[in-house]
GROMACS .gro file of C-alpha atoms in nm:
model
  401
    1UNK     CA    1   0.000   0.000   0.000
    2UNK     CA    2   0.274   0.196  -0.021
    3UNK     CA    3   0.509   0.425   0.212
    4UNK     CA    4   0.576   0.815   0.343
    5UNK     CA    5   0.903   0.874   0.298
    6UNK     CA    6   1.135   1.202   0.314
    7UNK     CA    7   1.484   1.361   0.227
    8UNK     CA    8   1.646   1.695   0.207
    9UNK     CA    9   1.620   1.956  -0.015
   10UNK     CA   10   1.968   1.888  -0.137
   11UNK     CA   11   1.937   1.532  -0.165
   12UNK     CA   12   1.616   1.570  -0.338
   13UNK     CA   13   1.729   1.768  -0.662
   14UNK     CA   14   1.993   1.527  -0.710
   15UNK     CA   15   1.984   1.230  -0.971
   16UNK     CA   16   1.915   0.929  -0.698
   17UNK     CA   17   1.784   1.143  -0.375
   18UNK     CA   18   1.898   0.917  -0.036
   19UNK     CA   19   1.532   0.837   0.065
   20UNK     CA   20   1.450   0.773   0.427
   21UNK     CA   21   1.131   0.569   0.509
   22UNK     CA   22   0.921   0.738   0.797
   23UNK     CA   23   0.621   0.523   0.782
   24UNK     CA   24   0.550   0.199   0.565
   25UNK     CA   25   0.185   0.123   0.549
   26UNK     CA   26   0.247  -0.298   0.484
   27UNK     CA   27   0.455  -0.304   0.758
   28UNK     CA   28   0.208  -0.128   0.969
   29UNK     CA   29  -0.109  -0.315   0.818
   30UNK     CA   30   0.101  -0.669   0.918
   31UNK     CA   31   0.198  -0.524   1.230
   32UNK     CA   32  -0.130  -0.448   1.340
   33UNK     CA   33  -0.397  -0.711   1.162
   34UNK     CA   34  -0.535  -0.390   0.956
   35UNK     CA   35  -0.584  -0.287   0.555
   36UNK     CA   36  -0.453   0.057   0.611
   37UNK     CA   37  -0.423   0.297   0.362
   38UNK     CA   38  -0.290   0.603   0.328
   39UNK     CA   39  -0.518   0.940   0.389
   40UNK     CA   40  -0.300   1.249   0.457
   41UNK     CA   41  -0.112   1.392   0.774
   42UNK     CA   42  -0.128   1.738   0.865
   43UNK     CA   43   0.173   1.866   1.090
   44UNK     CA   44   0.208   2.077   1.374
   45UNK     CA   45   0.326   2.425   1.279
   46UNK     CA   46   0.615   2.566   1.365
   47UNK     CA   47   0.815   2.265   1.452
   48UNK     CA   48   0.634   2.040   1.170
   49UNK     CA   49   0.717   1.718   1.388
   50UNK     CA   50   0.428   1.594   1.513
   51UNK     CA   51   0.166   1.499   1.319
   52UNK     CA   52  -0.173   1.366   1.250
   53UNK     CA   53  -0.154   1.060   1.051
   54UNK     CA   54  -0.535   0.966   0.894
   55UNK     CA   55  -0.515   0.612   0.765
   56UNK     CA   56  -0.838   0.419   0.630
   57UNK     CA   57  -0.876   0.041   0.690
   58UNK     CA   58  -0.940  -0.110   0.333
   59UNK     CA   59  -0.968   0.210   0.171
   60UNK     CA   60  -1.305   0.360   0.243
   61UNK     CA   61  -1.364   0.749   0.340
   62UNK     CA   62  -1.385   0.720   0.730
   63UNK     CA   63  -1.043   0.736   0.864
   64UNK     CA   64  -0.840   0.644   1.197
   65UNK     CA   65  -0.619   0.948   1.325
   66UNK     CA   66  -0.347   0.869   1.484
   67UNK     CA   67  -0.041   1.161   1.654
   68UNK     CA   68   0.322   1.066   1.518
   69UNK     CA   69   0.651   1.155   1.589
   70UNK     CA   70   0.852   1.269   1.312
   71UNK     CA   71   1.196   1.263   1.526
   72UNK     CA   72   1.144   0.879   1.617
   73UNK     CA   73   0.930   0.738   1.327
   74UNK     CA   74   0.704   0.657   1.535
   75UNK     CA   75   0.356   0.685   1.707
   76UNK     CA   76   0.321   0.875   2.006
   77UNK     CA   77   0.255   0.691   2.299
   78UNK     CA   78  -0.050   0.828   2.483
   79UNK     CA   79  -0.045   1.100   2.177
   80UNK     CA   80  -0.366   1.207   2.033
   81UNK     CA   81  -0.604   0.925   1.902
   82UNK     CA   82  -0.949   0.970   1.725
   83UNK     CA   83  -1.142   0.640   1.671
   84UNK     CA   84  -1.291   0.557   1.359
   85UNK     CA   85  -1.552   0.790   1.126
   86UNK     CA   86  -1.570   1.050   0.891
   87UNK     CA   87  -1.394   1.321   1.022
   88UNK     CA   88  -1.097   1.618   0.971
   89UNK     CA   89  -0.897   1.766   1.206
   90UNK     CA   90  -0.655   2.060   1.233
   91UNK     CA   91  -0.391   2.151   1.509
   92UNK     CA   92  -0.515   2.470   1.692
   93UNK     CA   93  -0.191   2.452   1.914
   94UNK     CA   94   0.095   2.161   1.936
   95UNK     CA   95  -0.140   2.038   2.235
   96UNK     CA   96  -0.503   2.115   2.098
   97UNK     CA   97  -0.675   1.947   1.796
   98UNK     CA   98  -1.013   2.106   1.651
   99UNK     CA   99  -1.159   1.788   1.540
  100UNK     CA  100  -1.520   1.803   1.337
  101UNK     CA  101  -1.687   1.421   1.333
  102UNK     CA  102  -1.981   1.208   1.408
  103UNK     CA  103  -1.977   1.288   1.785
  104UNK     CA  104  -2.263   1.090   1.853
  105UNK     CA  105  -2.481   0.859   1.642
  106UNK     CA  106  -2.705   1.073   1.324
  107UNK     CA  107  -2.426   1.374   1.402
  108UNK     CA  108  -2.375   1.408   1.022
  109UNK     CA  109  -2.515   1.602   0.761
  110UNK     CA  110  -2.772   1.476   0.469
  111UNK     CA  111  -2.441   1.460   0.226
  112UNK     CA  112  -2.263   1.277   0.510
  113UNK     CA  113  -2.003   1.498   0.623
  114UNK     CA  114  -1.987   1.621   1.022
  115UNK     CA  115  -2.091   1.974   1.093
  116UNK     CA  116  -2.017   2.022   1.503
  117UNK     CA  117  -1.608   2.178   1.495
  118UNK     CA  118  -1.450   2.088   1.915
  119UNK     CA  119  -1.164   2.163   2.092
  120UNK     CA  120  -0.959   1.898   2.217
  121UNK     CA  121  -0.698   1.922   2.502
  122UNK     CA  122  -0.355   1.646   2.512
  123UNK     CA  123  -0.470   1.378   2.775
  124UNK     CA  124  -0.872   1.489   2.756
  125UNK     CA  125  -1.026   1.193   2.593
  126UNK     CA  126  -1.265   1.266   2.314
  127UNK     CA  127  -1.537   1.299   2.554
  128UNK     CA  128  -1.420   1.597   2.723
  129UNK     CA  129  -1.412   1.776   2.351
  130UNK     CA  130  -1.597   2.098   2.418
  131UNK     CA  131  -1.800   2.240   2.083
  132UNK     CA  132  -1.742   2.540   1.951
  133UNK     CA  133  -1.901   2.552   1.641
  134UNK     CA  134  -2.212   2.377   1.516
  135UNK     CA  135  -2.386   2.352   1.218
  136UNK     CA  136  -2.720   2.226   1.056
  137UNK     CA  137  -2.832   1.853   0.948
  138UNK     CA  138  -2.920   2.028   0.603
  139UNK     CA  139  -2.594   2.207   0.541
  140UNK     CA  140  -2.272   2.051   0.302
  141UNK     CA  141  -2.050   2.023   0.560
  142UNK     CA  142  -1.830   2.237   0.825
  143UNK     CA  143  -1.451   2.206   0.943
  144UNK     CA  144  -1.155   2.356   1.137
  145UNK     CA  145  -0.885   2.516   0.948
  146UNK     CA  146  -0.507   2.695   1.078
  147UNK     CA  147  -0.282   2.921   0.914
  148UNK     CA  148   0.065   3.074   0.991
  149UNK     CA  149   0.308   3.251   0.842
  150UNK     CA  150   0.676   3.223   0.831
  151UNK     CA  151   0.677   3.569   1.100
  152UNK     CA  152   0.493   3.321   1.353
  153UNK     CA  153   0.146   3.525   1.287
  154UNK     CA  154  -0.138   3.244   1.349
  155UNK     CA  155  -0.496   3.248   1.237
  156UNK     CA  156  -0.771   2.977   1.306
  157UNK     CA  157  -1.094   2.943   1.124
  158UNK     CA  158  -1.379   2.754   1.141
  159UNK     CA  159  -1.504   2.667   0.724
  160UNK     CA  160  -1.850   2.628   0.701
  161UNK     CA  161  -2.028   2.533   0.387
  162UNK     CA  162  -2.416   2.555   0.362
  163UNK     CA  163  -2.455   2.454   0.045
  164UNK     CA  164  -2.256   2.311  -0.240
  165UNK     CA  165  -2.164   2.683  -0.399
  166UNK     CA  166  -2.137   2.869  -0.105
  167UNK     CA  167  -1.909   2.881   0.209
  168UNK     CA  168  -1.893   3.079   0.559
  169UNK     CA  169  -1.563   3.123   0.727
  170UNK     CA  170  -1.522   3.185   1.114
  171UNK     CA  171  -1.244   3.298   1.330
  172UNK     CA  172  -1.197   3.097   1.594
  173UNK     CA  173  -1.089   3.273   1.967
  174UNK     CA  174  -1.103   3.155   2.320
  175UNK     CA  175  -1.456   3.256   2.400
  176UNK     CA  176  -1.624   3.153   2.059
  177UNK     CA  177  -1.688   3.166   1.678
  178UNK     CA  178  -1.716   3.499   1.481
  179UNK     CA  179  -1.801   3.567   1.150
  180UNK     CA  180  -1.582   3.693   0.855
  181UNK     CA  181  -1.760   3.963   0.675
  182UNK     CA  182  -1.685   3.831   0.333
  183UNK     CA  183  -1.935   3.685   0.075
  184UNK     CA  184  -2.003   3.336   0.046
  185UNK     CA  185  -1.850   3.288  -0.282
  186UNK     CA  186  -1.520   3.375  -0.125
  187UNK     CA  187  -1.263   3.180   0.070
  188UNK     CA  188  -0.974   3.262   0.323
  189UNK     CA  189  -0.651   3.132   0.079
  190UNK     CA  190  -0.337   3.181   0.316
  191UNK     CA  191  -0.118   3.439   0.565
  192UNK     CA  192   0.167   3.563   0.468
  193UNK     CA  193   0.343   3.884   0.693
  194UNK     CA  194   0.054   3.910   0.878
  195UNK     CA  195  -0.137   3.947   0.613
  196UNK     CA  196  -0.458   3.732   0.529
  197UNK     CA  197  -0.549   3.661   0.133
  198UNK     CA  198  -0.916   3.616   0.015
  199UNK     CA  199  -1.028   3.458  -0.295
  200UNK     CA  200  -1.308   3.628  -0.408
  201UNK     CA  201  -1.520   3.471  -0.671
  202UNK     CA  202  -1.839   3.718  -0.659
  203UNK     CA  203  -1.833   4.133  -0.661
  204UNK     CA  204  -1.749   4.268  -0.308
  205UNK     CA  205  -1.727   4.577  -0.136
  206UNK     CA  206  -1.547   4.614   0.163
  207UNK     CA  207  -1.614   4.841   0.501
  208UNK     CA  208  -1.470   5.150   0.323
  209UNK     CA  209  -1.688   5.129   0.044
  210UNK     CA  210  -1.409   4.972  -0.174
  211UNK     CA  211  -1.528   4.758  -0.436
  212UNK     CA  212  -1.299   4.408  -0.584
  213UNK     CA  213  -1.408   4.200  -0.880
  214UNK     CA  214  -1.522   3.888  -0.912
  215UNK     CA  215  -1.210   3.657  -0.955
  216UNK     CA  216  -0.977   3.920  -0.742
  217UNK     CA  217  -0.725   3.812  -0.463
  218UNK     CA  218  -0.731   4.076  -0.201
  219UNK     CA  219  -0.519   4.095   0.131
  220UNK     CA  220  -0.668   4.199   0.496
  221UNK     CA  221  -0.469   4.276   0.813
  222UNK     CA  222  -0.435   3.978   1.020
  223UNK     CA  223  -0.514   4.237   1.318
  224UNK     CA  224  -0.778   4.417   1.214
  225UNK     CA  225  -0.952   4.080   1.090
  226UNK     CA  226  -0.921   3.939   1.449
  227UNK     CA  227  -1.006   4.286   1.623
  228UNK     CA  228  -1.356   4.300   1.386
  229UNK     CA  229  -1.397   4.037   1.161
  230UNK     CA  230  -1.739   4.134   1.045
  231UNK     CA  231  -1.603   4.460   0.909
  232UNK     CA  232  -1.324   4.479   0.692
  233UNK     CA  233  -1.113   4.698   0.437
  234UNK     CA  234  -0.905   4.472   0.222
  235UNK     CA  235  -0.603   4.569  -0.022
  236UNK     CA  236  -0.620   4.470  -0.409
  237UNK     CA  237  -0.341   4.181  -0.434
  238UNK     CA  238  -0.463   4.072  -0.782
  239UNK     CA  239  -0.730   4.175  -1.046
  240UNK     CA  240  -0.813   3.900  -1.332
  241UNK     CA  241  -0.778   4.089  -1.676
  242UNK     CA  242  -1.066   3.975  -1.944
  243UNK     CA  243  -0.895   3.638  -2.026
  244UNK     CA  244  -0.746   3.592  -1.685
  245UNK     CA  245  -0.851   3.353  -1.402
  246UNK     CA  246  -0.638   3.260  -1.062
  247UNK     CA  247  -0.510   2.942  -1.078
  248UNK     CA  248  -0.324   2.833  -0.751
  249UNK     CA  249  -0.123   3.013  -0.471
  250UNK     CA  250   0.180   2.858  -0.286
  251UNK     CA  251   0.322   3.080   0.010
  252UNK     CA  252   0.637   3.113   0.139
  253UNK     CA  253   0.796   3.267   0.450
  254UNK     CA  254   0.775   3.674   0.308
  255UNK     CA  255   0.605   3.635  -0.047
  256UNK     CA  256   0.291   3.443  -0.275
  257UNK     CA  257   0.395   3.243  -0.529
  258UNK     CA  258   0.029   3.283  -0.762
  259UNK     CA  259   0.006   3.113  -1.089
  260UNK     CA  260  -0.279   3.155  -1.295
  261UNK     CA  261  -0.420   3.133  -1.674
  262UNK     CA  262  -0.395   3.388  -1.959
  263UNK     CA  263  -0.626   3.262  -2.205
  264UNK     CA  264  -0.557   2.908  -2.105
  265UNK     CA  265  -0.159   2.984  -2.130
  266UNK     CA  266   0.000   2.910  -1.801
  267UNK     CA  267   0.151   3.249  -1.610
  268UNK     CA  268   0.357   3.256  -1.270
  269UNK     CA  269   0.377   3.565  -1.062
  270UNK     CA  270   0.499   3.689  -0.731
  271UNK     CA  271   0.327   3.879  -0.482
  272UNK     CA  272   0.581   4.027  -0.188
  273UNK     CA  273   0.445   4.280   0.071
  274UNK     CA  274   0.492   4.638   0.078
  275UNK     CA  275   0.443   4.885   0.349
  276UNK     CA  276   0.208   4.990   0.457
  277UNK     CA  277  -0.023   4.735   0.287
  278UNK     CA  278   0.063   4.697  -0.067
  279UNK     CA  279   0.199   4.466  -0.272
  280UNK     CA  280   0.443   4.441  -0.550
  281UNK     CA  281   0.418   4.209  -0.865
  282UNK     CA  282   0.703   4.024  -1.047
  283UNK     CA  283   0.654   3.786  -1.323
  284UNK     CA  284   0.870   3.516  -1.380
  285UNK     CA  285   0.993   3.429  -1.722
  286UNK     CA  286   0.868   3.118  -1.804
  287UNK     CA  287   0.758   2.958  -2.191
  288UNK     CA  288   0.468   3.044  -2.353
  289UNK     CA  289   0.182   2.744  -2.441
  290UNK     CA  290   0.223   2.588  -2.065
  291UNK     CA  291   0.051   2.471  -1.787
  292UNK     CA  292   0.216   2.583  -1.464
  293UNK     CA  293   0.052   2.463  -1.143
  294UNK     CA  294   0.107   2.548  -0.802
  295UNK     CA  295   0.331   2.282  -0.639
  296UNK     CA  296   0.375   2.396  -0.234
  297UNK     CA  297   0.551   2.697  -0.100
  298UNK     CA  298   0.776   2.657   0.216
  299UNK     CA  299   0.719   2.925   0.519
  300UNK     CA  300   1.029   2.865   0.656
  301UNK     CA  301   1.228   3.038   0.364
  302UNK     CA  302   1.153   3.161   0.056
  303UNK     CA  303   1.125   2.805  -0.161
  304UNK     CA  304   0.814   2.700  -0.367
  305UNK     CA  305   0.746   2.482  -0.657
  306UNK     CA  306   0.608   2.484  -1.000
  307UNK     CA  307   0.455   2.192  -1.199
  308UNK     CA  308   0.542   2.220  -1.568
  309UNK     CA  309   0.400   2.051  -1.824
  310UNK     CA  310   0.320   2.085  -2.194
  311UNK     CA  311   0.234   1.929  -2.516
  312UNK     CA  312   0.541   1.851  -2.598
  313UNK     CA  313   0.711   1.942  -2.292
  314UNK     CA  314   0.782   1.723  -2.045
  315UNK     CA  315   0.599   1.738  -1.710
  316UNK     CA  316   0.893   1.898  -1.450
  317UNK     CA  317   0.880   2.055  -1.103
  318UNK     CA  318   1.051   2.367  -1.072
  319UNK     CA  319   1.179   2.534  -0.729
  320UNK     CA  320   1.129   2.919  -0.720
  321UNK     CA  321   1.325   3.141  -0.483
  322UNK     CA  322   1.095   3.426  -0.444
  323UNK     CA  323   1.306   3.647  -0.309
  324UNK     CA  324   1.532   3.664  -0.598
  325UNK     CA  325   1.283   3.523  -0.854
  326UNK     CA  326   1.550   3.315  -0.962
  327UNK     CA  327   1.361   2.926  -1.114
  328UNK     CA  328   1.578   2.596  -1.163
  329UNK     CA  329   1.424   2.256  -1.294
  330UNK     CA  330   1.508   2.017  -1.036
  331UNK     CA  331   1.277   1.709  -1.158
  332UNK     CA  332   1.200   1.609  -1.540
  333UNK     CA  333   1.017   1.316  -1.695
  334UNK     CA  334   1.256   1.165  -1.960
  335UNK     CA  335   1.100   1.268  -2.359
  336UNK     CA  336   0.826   0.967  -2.464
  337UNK     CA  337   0.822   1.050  -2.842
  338UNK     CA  338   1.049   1.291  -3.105
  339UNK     CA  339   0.891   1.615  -3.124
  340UNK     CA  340   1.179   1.857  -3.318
  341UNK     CA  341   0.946   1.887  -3.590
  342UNK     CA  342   0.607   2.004  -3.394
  343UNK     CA  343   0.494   2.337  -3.299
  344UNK     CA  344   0.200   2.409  -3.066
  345UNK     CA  345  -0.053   2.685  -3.172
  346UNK     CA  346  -0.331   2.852  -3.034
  347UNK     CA  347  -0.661   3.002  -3.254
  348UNK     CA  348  -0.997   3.105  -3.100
  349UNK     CA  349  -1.361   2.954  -3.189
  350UNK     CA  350  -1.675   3.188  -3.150
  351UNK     CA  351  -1.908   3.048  -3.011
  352UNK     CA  352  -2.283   3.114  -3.103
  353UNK     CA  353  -2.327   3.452  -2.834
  354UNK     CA  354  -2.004   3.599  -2.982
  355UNK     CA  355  -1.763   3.405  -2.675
  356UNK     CA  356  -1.430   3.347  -2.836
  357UNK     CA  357  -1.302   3.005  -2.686
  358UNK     CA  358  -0.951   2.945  -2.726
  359UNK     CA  359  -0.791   2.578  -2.844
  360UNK     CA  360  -0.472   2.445  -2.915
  361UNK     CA  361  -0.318   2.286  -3.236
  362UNK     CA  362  -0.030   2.089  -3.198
  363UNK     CA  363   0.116   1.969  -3.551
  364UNK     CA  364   0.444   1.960  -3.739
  365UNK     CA  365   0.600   2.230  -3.883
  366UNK     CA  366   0.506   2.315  -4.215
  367UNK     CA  367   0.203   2.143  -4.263
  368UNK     CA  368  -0.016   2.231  -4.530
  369UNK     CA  369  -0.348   2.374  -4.334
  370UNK     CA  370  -0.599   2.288  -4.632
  371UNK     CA  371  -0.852   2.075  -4.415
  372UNK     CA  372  -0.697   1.750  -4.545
  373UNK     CA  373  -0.480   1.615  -4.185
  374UNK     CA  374  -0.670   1.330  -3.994
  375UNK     CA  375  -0.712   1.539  -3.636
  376UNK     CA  376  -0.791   1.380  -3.299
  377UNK     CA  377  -1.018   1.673  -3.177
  378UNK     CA  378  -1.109   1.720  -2.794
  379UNK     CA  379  -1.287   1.957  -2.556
  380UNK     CA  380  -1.460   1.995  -2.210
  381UNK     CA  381  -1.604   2.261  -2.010
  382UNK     CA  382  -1.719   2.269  -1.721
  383UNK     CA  383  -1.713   2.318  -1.283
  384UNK     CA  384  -1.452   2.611  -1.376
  385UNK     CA  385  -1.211   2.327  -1.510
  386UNK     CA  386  -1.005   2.423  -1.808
  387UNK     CA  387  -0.873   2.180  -2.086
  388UNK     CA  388  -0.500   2.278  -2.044
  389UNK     CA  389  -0.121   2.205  -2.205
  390UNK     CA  390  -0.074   1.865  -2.091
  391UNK     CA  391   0.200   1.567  -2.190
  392UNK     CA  392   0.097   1.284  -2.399
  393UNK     CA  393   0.352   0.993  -2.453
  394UNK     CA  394   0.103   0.794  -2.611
  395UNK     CA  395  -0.044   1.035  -2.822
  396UNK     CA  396   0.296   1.194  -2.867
  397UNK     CA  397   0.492   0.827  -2.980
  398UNK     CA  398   0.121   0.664  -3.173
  399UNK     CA  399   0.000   1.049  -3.341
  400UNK     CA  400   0.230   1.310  -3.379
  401UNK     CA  401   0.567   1.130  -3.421
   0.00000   0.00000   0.00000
């Protein structure tokens, strides 16, 4: 079933990285009579060694959480446990879990996800949990959620999502839960300097009367949010131009990595604070006819990662140092077919209300475009899901070459 496994940095961008196995899951299932498979861990900010280790017996969606030790490989002993359901959890504090489940028996919503959020102290057991957020039967769903930033700055929310299209955030505090004053087609996206980004997919106007468009990325004080959430003046971070969308952000300890789409055409930016409360946008120089995905952002330094792929390039991860803006490929897939002779193009379609959709043609150079060359033609649209560059070695080594 596979293993977690780590190694440096260093070791990682060389040819054969010295891999170091932290947890293997046959070993474990053997061990302990189980079918356990691997669900995610979520670790402990700032230290990142302990962690919360969700495995599923046989595959399924409820999950066993389990605290491990990163230093010793190990499971803590008397650590933090949470039996079997269908739950999430986040660390509030290296010694407090917000844990959202099926606290007692019907405690889930009609989709089947848990809507009561509580607070968990080390050595309670999960009976002592004390609720401080709770939902309805008919909403989707509703979670605990933690940021911090690479300056130490913390923020916890509570996500709540009463319907499908449409989400409420919360920040959490000693005493209670208290609403965000942002629209529910937006979403809390990550902290950086003290300095909280929101993904806004409707209109909004903030506190001051400012107003951001739909498909903007706008910053609020990490103060000011916790002082008032309800009321809030935001900074403009990013504003989508006609053909532009937001892609994916990665941050790292002073900066936002944000890569997004230009008519389909992968772009990578960085965002790095500037006093008082603005920010300052570089783009880095990367090839046109790409997808470029967001592939993790480190807030202990300035590192973060780009997945690069295109039609006849290669899917690679790139490391980013944002303070410099300096990119290096540190991981490549080996070439699948020949493709000296091809050249990727892109032309727009109008649709019947005017829409121009944009497509890509990937042939070889020099062909004769007289509507005689057998094409493989495909498209989709749909749940804000674009058809993008992507790598083919089968359609690459049986089409093109």
């Amino acid at each position: 079933h596979g293993i977690w496994r780590r190694t440096s940095l260093a070791s990682y961008q060389t040819p054969s990285p010295a891999w170091q196995t932290v947890l293997d899951l046959d070993a474990l299932s053997k061990a302990e009579k189980a079918n356990w498979f691997w669900k995610g861990a979520d670790c402990a900010e700032p230290d990142e060694t302990r962690c919360i280790v969700s495995l599923s017996d046989g595959g399924e969606d409820a999950v066993t959480s389990r605290e491990f030790d990163l230093k010793s490989n190990s499971f803590v002993k008397d650590g933090f446990v949470i039996p079997h359901g269908k739950q999430s959890s986040t660390w509030e504090d290296p010694n407090t879990l917000l844990i959202a489940r099926e606290w007692q028996p019907g405690d889930l919503t009609t989709s089947g996800y848990p809507f009561i959020v509580k607070r968990l102290k080390r050595g309670q057991p999960l009976s002592a949990a004390v609720e401080v957020f709770r939902g309805a039967k008919s909403d989707v769903s509703a979670g605990a959620a933690a940021l911090t930033d690479g300056g130490g700055n913390h923020l916890v929310l509570v996500s709540h999502s009463p319907s499908f299209f449409e989400n409420e955030s919360y920040v959490l505090t000693a005493t209670g839960a208290d609403s965000i004053g942002i629209p529910g087609k937006a979403r809390v996206s990550g902290l950086v300097d003290g300095r909280v980004l929101i993904a806004l997919d409707t209109v909004w106007t903030d506190s001051k009367g400012k107003q951001f468009t739909a498909g903007s990325l706008v910053s609020v004080q990490l103060a000011a949010m916790k002082a008032n959430p309800a009321k809030l003046e935001a900074t403009l971070v990013y504003a989508p131009g006609p053909r532009e969308s937001l892609n994916g952000l990665s941050i790292t300890r002073n900066a936002v990595v944000m890569t997004r789409l230009d008519n389909v055409r992968g772009r990578a930016y960085v965002y790095t604070p500037a006093s008082p409360s603005g920010w300052v946008e570089s783009k880095l120089d990367l090839p046109d006819n790409l997808s470029i995905g967001s592939g993790g952002g480190d807030i202990h330094s300035n590192t973060a990662f780009l997945s690069v792929a295109g039609f006849l390039t290669p899917s690679s991860v790139m490391m980013v140092d944002a303070q410099t803006h300096s990119l290096k490929t540190i991981k490549s897939l080996p070439a699948k077919f020949e493709a000296t002779g091809d050249t990727v193009e892109q032309f727009e379609a109008t649709s019947k209300d005017g829409t121009k959709i944009p497509y890509f043609v990937v042939h070889k150079r020099g062909m004769k475009l007289d509507g005689n060359n057998p094409t493989i033609l495909y498209a989709y649209g749909g749940f804000q899901v674009s058809e993008t560059p992507n790598y083919s070695a089968a359609l690459g080594k049986l089409w093109l070459e």
